[in-house]
Coordinates of C-alpha atoms and ligand atoms in Angstrom, one line a residue:
M1 CA 27.2 0.6 9.8
N2 CA 28.2 4.1 8.8
H3 CA 25.6 6.6 7.6
T4 CA 27.7 9.8 7.3
A5 CA 26.7 10.5 3.7
S6 CA 23.0 10.1 4.4
Q7 CA 23.3 12.3 7.5
Q8 CA 25.0 15.1 5.4
L9 CA 22.4 14.8 2.6
F10 CA 19.6 14.9 5.1
Q11 CA 21.0 18.1 6.6
R12 CA 21.2 19.6 3.1
A13 CA 17.7 18.3 2.1
Q14 CA 16.0 20.0 5.1
K15 CA 17.0 23.4 3.8
S16 CA 15.2 23.0 0.5
I17 CA 12.6 20.3 1.0
P18 CA 10.0 20.3 3.8
G19 CA 11.3 17.9 6.4
G20 CA 14.0 16.8 3.9
V21 CA 11.7 14.3 2.1
N22 CA 9.2 14.3 -0.7
S23 CA 6.8 12.0 1.1
P24 CA 6.4 11.9 4.9
V25 CA 6.6 8.1 5.3
R26 CA 10.3 8.3 4.2
A27 CA 11.3 10.3 7.2
F28 CA 12.5 8.3 10.2
K29 CA 10.6 10.5 12.6
A30 CA 8.9 7.5 14.4
V31 CA 12.0 5.4 14.7
G32 CA 14.7 8.1 15.3
G33 CA 17.8 8.7 13.2
T34 CA 18.0 10.1 9.7
P35 CA 16.5 8.5 6.6
V36 CA 18.8 6.4 4.5
F37 CA 19.5 8.1 1.1
M38 CA 19.5 5.5 -1.6
K39 CA 21.9 5.4 -4.6
S40 CA 20.8 2.3 -6.5
A41 CA 19.0 -1.0 -6.1
K42 CA 18.9 -4.3 -7.9
G43 CA 16.8 -7.4 -7.2
P44 CA 16.4 -7.8 -3.5
Y45 CA 19.2 -5.3 -2.6
L46 CA 19.2 -1.6 -1.8
F47 CA 22.6 0.3 -1.9
D48 CA 22.8 3.6 0.0
E49 CA 25.0 6.7 -0.4
D50 CA 27.5 5.3 2.2
G51 CA 27.9 2.1 0.3
N52 CA 25.8 0.0 2.7
Q53 CA 23.8 -2.9 1.3
Y54 CA 20.3 -3.8 2.6
I55 CA 17.8 -6.6 1.8
D56 CA 14.6 -4.7 1.0
F57 CA 11.3 -5.6 2.6
I58 CA 9.4 -2.5 1.5
N59 CA 10.0 -2.5 -2.3
S60 CA 9.1 1.1 -2.8
W61 CA 6.0 0.5 -0.7
G62 CA 4.8 -2.3 -3.0
P63 CA 5.5 -1.7 -6.7
M64 CA 8.7 -3.7 -6.9
I65 CA 7.0 -7.0 -6.6
L66 CA 9.6 -8.6 -8.9
G67 CA 12.5 -6.9 -7.1
H68 CA 14.4 -3.8 -8.1
A69 CA 15.3 -2.7 -11.6
C70 CA 13.9 -5.9 -13.1
D71 CA 15.4 -6.4 -16.6
M72 CA 12.0 -7.0 -18.2
V73 CA 10.6 -3.6 -17.2
Q74 CA 13.9 -1.9 -18.0
D75 CA 13.8 -3.3 -21.5
A76 CA 10.2 -2.2 -22.0
I77 CA 11.1 1.3 -21.0
K78 CA 14.2 1.4 -23.2
E79 CA 12.2 0.2 -26.2
V80 CA 9.7 3.1 -26.1
L81 CA 12.1 5.9 -25.0
P82 CA 13.2 6.9 -28.5
D83 CA 9.5 7.4 -29.5
S84 CA 9.1 10.5 -27.3
F85 CA 8.1 10.7 -23.6
S86 CA 4.6 12.2 -23.9
Y87 CA 2.1 13.2 -26.6
G88 CA -0.9 14.6 -24.8
A89 CA -2.8 12.5 -27.3
P90 CA -4.2 9.0 -27.2
T91 CA -2.0 5.9 -27.9
E92 CA -2.7 2.3 -28.6
R93 CA -0.8 1.2 -25.5
E94 CA -3.4 2.9 -23.3
I95 CA -6.1 0.6 -24.8
E96 CA -3.9 -2.4 -24.3
M97 CA -3.5 -1.3 -20.7
A98 CA -7.2 -0.8 -20.1
E99 CA -8.0 -4.2 -21.8
L100 CA -5.5 -6.0 -19.6
I101 CA -6.7 -4.4 -16.4
I102 CA -10.3 -5.4 -17.3
R103 CA -9.2 -9.0 -18.0
M104 CA -7.3 -9.2 -14.7
V105 CA -9.9 -7.4 -12.5
P106 CA -13.3 -8.5 -13.9
S107 CA -15.3 -6.1 -11.7
I108 CA -13.7 -3.3 -13.8
E109 CA -15.6 -2.8 -17.0
K110 CA -14.1 0.6 -17.9
V111 CA -11.0 2.2 -16.5
R112 CA -9.4 5.6 -16.5
M113 CA -5.6 6.0 -16.0
V114 CA -4.2 8.7 -13.7
N115 CA -0.8 9.4 -12.2
S116 CA -1.0 8.3 -8.6
G117 CA -3.0 6.3 -6.1
T118 CA -4.2 9.6 -4.6
E119 CA -5.6 10.8 -7.9
A120 CA -7.3 7.5 -8.3
T121 CA -9.2 7.6 -5.0
M122 CA -10.0 11.3 -5.2
S123 CA -11.5 10.8 -8.7
A124 CA -13.4 7.7 -7.7
I125 CA -15.3 9.4 -4.9
R126 CA -16.0 12.4 -7.2
V127 CA -17.5 10.0 -9.7
A128 CA -19.5 8.1 -7.0
R129 CA -20.8 11.5 -5.8
G130 CA -21.7 12.6 -9.3
Y131 CA -23.3 9.3 -10.1
T132 CA -25.4 9.0 -6.9
G133 CA -26.1 12.7 -6.5
R134 CA -25.2 12.3 -2.8
D135 CA -22.4 14.1 -0.8
K136 CA -21.2 11.9 2.1
I137 CA -18.7 9.1 2.1
I138 CA -17.9 6.5 4.7
K139 CA -14.3 5.5 5.4
F140 CA -12.6 3.5 8.1
E141 CA -10.4 4.7 10.9
G142 CA -6.8 3.9 10.1
C143 CA -7.4 3.3 6.3
Y144 CA -5.3 5.5 4.1
H145 CA -6.5 6.5 0.7
G146 CA -3.9 9.0 -0.4
H147 CA -3.8 12.6 0.6
G148 CA -7.0 13.9 -0.8
D149 CA -8.9 16.2 1.6
S150 CA -11.8 13.9 2.1
F151 CA -9.5 11.1 3.3
L152 CA -7.4 12.9 5.8
I153 CA -9.9 12.2 8.6
A154 CA -8.7 9.4 10.9
A155 CA -6.1 8.5 8.2
G156 CA -3.5 5.8 8.5
S157 CA 0.0 5.4 7.2
G158 CA 2.3 8.5 7.5
A159 CA -0.6 10.6 8.8
V160 CA -0.9 8.5 11.9
T161 CA 2.9 7.8 12.1
L162 CA 3.4 11.6 12.3
G163 CA 0.4 12.2 14.6
V164 CA -1.8 14.1 12.1
P165 CA -4.6 11.7 11.3
D166 CA -6.9 14.7 10.8
S167 CA -4.8 17.2 8.8
P168 CA -5.0 20.9 9.2
G169 CA -5.9 22.5 5.9
V170 CA -9.0 20.3 5.4
T171 CA -12.1 22.4 5.6
K172 CA -14.9 21.7 8.1
G173 CA -17.3 21.2 5.2
T174 CA -15.1 18.5 3.7
A175 CA -14.6 16.9 7.1
N176 CA -18.4 16.9 7.7
D177 CA -19.0 14.9 4.5
T178 CA -16.6 12.2 5.7
I179 CA -18.0 9.7 8.1
T180 CA -15.5 7.4 9.9
V181 CA -16.2 4.1 11.5
P182 CA -14.0 1.4 13.0
Y183 CA -12.6 -1.3 10.7
N184 CA -14.1 -4.8 11.0
N185 CA -17.2 -3.4 12.7
L186 CA -20.2 -4.1 10.5
D187 CA -22.7 -2.9 13.1
A188 CA -21.1 0.5 13.2
V189 CA -21.3 0.8 9.4
K190 CA -25.0 -0.2 9.5
Q191 CA -25.7 2.4 12.1
A192 CA -23.8 5.1 10.1
V193 CA -25.8 4.2 7.0
A194 CA -29.1 4.3 8.9
V195 CA -28.3 7.7 10.4
N196 CA -27.4 9.2 7.0
E197 CA -30.1 7.6 5.0
N198 CA -30.0 8.5 1.3
Q199 CA -27.0 10.8 1.8
V200 CA -24.0 8.4 1.5
A201 CA -22.5 8.3 -2.0
A202 CA -19.7 5.8 -1.4
L203 CA -18.1 3.5 1.1
I204 CA -14.4 3.2 0.5
L205 CA -12.0 0.8 2.2
E206 CA -8.8 -1.2 1.9
P207 CA -10.2 -4.7 1.6
V208 CA -7.1 -5.8 3.4
V209 CA -5.6 -2.9 5.3
G210 CA -1.9 -2.1 4.9
N211 CA -1.9 1.4 6.3
M212 CA -2.3 0.7 10.0
G213 CA 0.1 -2.1 9.7
L214 CA -1.5 -5.2 8.1
V215 CA -5.1 -5.9 9.2
P216 CA -7.1 -8.5 7.4
P217 CA -10.9 -8.3 7.1
A218 CA -12.8 -10.4 9.6
D219 CA -14.9 -13.3 8.3
G220 CA -18.0 -12.0 6.6
F221 CA -17.0 -8.3 6.9
L222 CA -16.5 -7.7 3.2
A223 CA -19.6 -9.7 2.3
G224 CA -21.6 -7.7 4.8
L225 CA -20.5 -4.4 3.4
R226 CA -21.4 -5.6 -0.1
E227 CA -24.9 -6.5 0.9
L228 CA -25.3 -3.3 2.8
C229 CA -24.1 -1.1 -0.1
T230 CA -26.3 -2.9 -2.5
S231 CA -29.4 -2.4 -0.4
A232 CA -28.7 1.3 0.4
G233 CA -27.6 2.3 -3.1
I234 CA -24.1 3.1 -2.0
V235 CA -21.1 2.8 -4.3
L236 CA -18.7 0.2 -2.8
I237 CA -15.1 1.2 -3.6
F238 CA -12.3 -1.2 -2.9
D239 CA -9.1 0.8 -2.7
E240 CA -6.7 -1.8 -4.0
V241 CA -3.8 0.6 -4.6
M242 CA -1.7 -1.7 -2.3
T243 CA -3.4 -5.1 -2.7
G244 CA -4.1 -4.9 -6.5
F245 CA -2.0 -7.4 -8.5
R246 CA -0.3 -8.3 -5.2
L247 CA -2.6 -10.6 -3.2
A248 CA -3.7 -12.2 -6.4
R249 CA -3.7 -11.2 -10.1
G250 CA -7.2 -9.7 -9.5
G251 CA -6.3 -8.3 -6.0
A252 CA -8.1 -8.8 -2.7
Q253 CA -11.5 -8.9 -4.5
E254 CA -10.3 -12.1 -6.3
L255 CA -8.9 -13.6 -3.1
Y256 CA -12.0 -13.0 -1.0
G257 CA -14.5 -13.4 -3.8
I258 CA -16.3 -10.0 -3.3
T259 CA -17.2 -7.8 -6.2
P260 CA -17.0 -4.0 -5.5
D261 CA -18.7 -1.4 -7.7
M262 CA -15.5 0.6 -8.2
T263 CA -11.8 -0.2 -7.7
T264 CA -8.8 2.1 -7.3
L265 CA -5.3 0.9 -8.3
G266 CA -1.8 2.2 -8.0
K267 CA 1.7 1.1 -7.0
I268 CA 2.3 -2.2 -8.9
I269 CA 0.3 -1.0 -11.9
G270 CA 3.1 1.4 -12.9
G271 CA 6.0 -1.1 -12.5
G272 CA 7.7 1.5 -10.4
L273 CA 6.7 4.5 -12.4
P274 CA 4.0 7.0 -11.2
V275 CA 0.7 5.4 -12.4
G276 CA -2.8 5.0 -10.8
A277 CA -6.1 4.0 -12.2
Y278 CA -9.8 3.9 -11.2
G279 CA -12.5 1.8 -12.8
G280 CA -15.7 -0.1 -12.2
K281 CA -19.1 -0.7 -13.6
K282 CA -19.7 0.6 -17.1
E283 CA -22.8 2.5 -15.9
I284 CA -20.8 4.4 -13.2
M285 CA -17.7 5.0 -15.3
D286 CA -19.8 6.4 -18.2
S287 CA -20.5 9.4 -16.0
V288 CA -16.8 10.4 -16.4
A289 CA -16.0 13.2 -18.9
P290 CA -16.1 13.3 -21.9
A291 CA -18.6 10.4 -21.8
G292 CA -20.5 12.0 -18.9
P293 CA -20.5 15.2 -16.8
V294 CA -18.1 14.3 -14.0
Y295 CA -14.9 16.1 -14.8
Q296 CA -11.5 14.5 -14.4
A297 CA -8.4 15.0 -16.5
G298 CA -4.6 14.7 -16.7
T299 CA -1.9 16.2 -18.9
L300 CA 0.4 13.2 -18.4
S301 CA -2.2 10.5 -17.8
G302 CA -1.5 7.4 -19.8
N303 CA 2.1 8.5 -20.2
P304 CA 3.8 6.3 -22.8
I305 CA 6.8 5.5 -20.7
A306 CA 4.7 4.7 -17.6
M307 CA 2.3 2.6 -19.7
A308 CA 5.2 0.6 -21.2
A309 CA 6.6 -0.1 -17.7
G310 CA 3.2 -0.9 -16.2
L311 CA 2.1 -3.1 -19.1
S312 CA 5.2 -5.2 -19.0
M313 CA 4.7 -5.8 -15.3
L314 CA 1.0 -6.6 -15.6
K315 CA 1.5 -8.9 -18.6
F316 CA 4.1 -10.8 -16.7
L317 CA 1.9 -11.2 -13.6
Q318 CA -1.1 -12.2 -15.8
G319 CA 0.9 -15.0 -17.4
H320 CA 2.7 -16.2 -14.3
D321 CA 0.3 -17.3 -11.6
E322 CA 3.2 -19.2 -10.0
V323 CA 4.5 -15.7 -8.8
Y324 CA 1.7 -15.7 -6.2
A325 CA 2.4 -19.3 -5.1
Y326 CA 6.0 -18.4 -4.7
L327 CA 5.3 -15.1 -2.8
N328 CA 2.9 -16.9 -0.5
N329 CA 5.4 -19.7 0.3
I330 CA 8.3 -17.5 1.0
S331 CA 6.2 -15.2 3.1
D332 CA 4.8 -18.2 5.0
K333 CA 8.4 -19.2 5.7
L334 CA 9.3 -15.7 7.0
V335 CA 6.2 -15.5 9.2
H336 CA 6.6 -19.0 10.6
G337 CA 10.3 -18.3 11.3
M338 CA 9.4 -15.1 13.1
R339 CA 6.8 -16.9 15.2
D340 CA 9.5 -19.5 16.2
N341 CA 11.9 -16.7 17.0
L342 CA 9.4 -14.9 19.2
R343 CA 8.7 -18.1 21.0
S344 CA 12.3 -19.0 21.5
V345 CA 13.1 -15.6 23.1
G346 CA 9.9 -15.9 25.2
M347 CA 8.1 -12.9 23.6
E348 CA 4.4 -13.0 22.6
Y349 CA 3.5 -10.5 19.9
T350 CA 1.0 -10.3 17.1
I351 CA 1.8 -11.0 13.5
N352 CA -0.9 -10.3 10.9
H353 CA -0.3 -11.9 7.5
V354 CA -2.1 -12.1 4.1
G355 CA -0.2 -13.4 1.1
S356 CA 3.0 -11.3 0.6
M357 CA 2.1 -8.7 3.1
F358 CA 2.7 -8.9 6.9
S359 CA 3.3 -6.9 10.0
L360 CA 4.8 -7.7 13.4
F361 CA 2.9 -5.6 16.0
F362 CA 4.5 -5.0 19.4
T363 CA 1.3 -5.8 21.3
R364 CA 0.2 -9.2 22.7
K365 CA -3.5 -8.5 21.9
P366 CA -5.0 -9.3 18.4
V367 CA -4.9 -6.3 16.0
T368 CA -8.2 -6.0 14.2
D369 CA -8.7 -2.3 13.8
F370 CA -7.1 1.1 14.4
E371 CA -7.6 1.2 18.2
S372 CA -5.9 -2.2 18.7
A373 CA -3.1 -1.3 16.3
K374 CA -2.4 1.9 18.3
K375 CA -1.9 -0.3 21.5
S376 CA 1.4 -1.3 20.0
N377 CA 4.6 -0.5 21.9
L378 CA 6.1 2.1 19.5
E379 CA 9.3 2.5 21.5
L380 CA 10.0 -1.3 21.1
F381 CA 9.1 -1.1 17.4
S382 CA 11.6 1.7 17.0
K383 CA 14.4 -0.4 18.6
Y384 CA 13.4 -3.4 16.5
F385 CA 13.5 -1.3 13.3
N386 CA 17.0 0.1 14.1
G387 CA 18.3 -3.3 15.1
M388 CA 17.2 -4.7 11.8
L389 CA 18.6 -1.8 9.9
Q390 CA 22.0 -2.2 11.5
R391 CA 21.9 -5.9 10.4
G392 CA 21.2 -4.9 6.8
I393 CA 17.4 -5.4 6.7
Y394 CA 15.4 -2.5 5.4
L395 CA 11.9 -2.4 6.9
A396 CA 9.1 0.2 6.8
P397 CA 10.1 2.9 9.4
S398 CA 6.8 2.8 11.2
Q399 CA 4.7 0.3 13.2
F400 CA 1.7 1.4 11.1
E401 CA 2.9 0.0 7.8
T402 CA 3.0 -3.4 6.2
L403 CA 6.0 -5.1 4.7
F404 CA 5.9 -6.2 1.0
I405 CA 7.8 -9.3 -0.2
S406 CA 9.2 -9.5 -3.7
T407 CA 10.0 -12.5 -5.8
A408 CA 13.7 -11.6 -5.4
I409 CA 13.6 -12.9 -1.8
T410 CA 15.2 -16.3 -2.1
D411 CA 15.3 -19.0 0.5
D412 CA 18.8 -17.9 1.6
L413 CA 17.7 -14.3 1.9
A414 CA 14.7 -15.4 4.0
D415 CA 17.2 -17.3 6.3
Q416 CA 19.3 -14.1 6.6
Y417 CA 16.2 -12.1 7.5
L418 CA 15.2 -14.6 10.2
E419 CA 18.8 -14.6 11.6
A420 CA 18.7 -10.8 11.9
N421 CA 15.2 -11.1 13.4
L422 CA 16.3 -13.5 16.1
A423 CA 19.4 -11.5 17.0
T424 CA 17.3 -8.3 17.1
L425 CA 14.6 -9.9 19.3
K426 CA 17.2 -11.2 21.7
D427 CA 18.6 -7.6 22.1
L428 CA 15.0 -6.4 22.7
R429 CA 14.5 -8.6 25.8
Q430 CA 16.5 -6.2 27.9
Y431 CA 13.8 -3.5 27.4
L432 CA 10.8 -5.7 28.4
Ligands
PLP1 C1 -0.3 4.2 -1.3 C2 -1.8 4.2 -1.2 C3 -2.6 5.3 -1.8 C4 -2.0 6.5 -2.3 O1 -1.2 6.3 -3.5 P1 -0.1 7.4 -3.9 O2 0.4 6.8 -5.2 O3 0.9 7.4 -2.8 O4 -0.8 8.6 -4.1 C5 -3.9 5.1 -1.7 N1 -4.5 4.1 -1.2 C6 -3.8 3.1 -0.6 C7 -4.5 1.9 -0.1 C8 -2.4 3.1 -0.6 O5 -1.7 2.1 0.0

């Protein structure tokens, strides 16, 4: 596979863009080589600047749950384009969007639209702080909640991939207000809450973690957090930027039957356009300006084009529960096939899987938190990634990311993936 055009573009990009990319996870730093520059995509396929074709298993890190450039979302965008691209004034579509989100995610009684997942999480903790009058937040090691200052402490995703889980530029004061604990460790959370009695405003987590690779919550973990937060007066925030509208129509909270106080959303909610949202109990959300004193604003928030794209996506998901059954089935097939492949080549590695998200970790031990995820053999992952890429399979370029399956993955494409997986694993045996 030839990547000359991508290599040339990457050379050029590095002169005008830090590291040549507008988001660090796009760099191939952890896996070697240069990022692939994309030209177009349709359904399950990505096409790069060299004319190579790939089957996509990232789907823009989640949003493209129906595959790329889906006709329905395209039509929705085309329909509203002639009406102007932004008003800086309210529109009916924003109410429709809010009402639909509230119907799909019942723990949300009121919701505010923003422009990214980062904005959603930053705003949610500000609101939780304003509402409780407390300063500290608890987050989990290896969870990623966007690039807000408070969250870049033991952060996952690109932050850990690039070796900066605690970013320079975050002040000591901010860092001191963020308490980090290991995921799936309820006792550690209880202890942190006890030590910081009446000081913790919010506990934020990915109810299913995607940003240290996929890590599901242990039995009783989410229920334990719910109970603890209720008794300590802490706002429980589920960051469902990744899992919202993906693991079920109502996200991980529907799947696991746990009701958070606040929820942050992103990715799928914009149908591929830049949208985020945060919402929750009426009482908490009524502290947001102009209803209440906690300030949060956005010139382009509720943008008409983005709302049209997101609404068409959410309406479809709301009306088609079979999407989730399909995604679960095709993902089961992929995961079972990978397990068979691993067995047949005599390799024992860990696969974590929930719904249409899964990760293959190059470690034999179970992966239940950040520490165990970090035990993975990153060199082997890098060889695996490049082997798959050469075979036309586009994976996340880091061990510390999940894959996202779209409905465009047919049975045949799943077979193609599994063939590439088997061939790549066979090649890897020489490095064991
Ligand atoms: C992607 C992500 C974010 C950040 O969203 P952006 O739109 O990239 O700012 C926050 N939380 C989680 C769980 C995410 O996966």
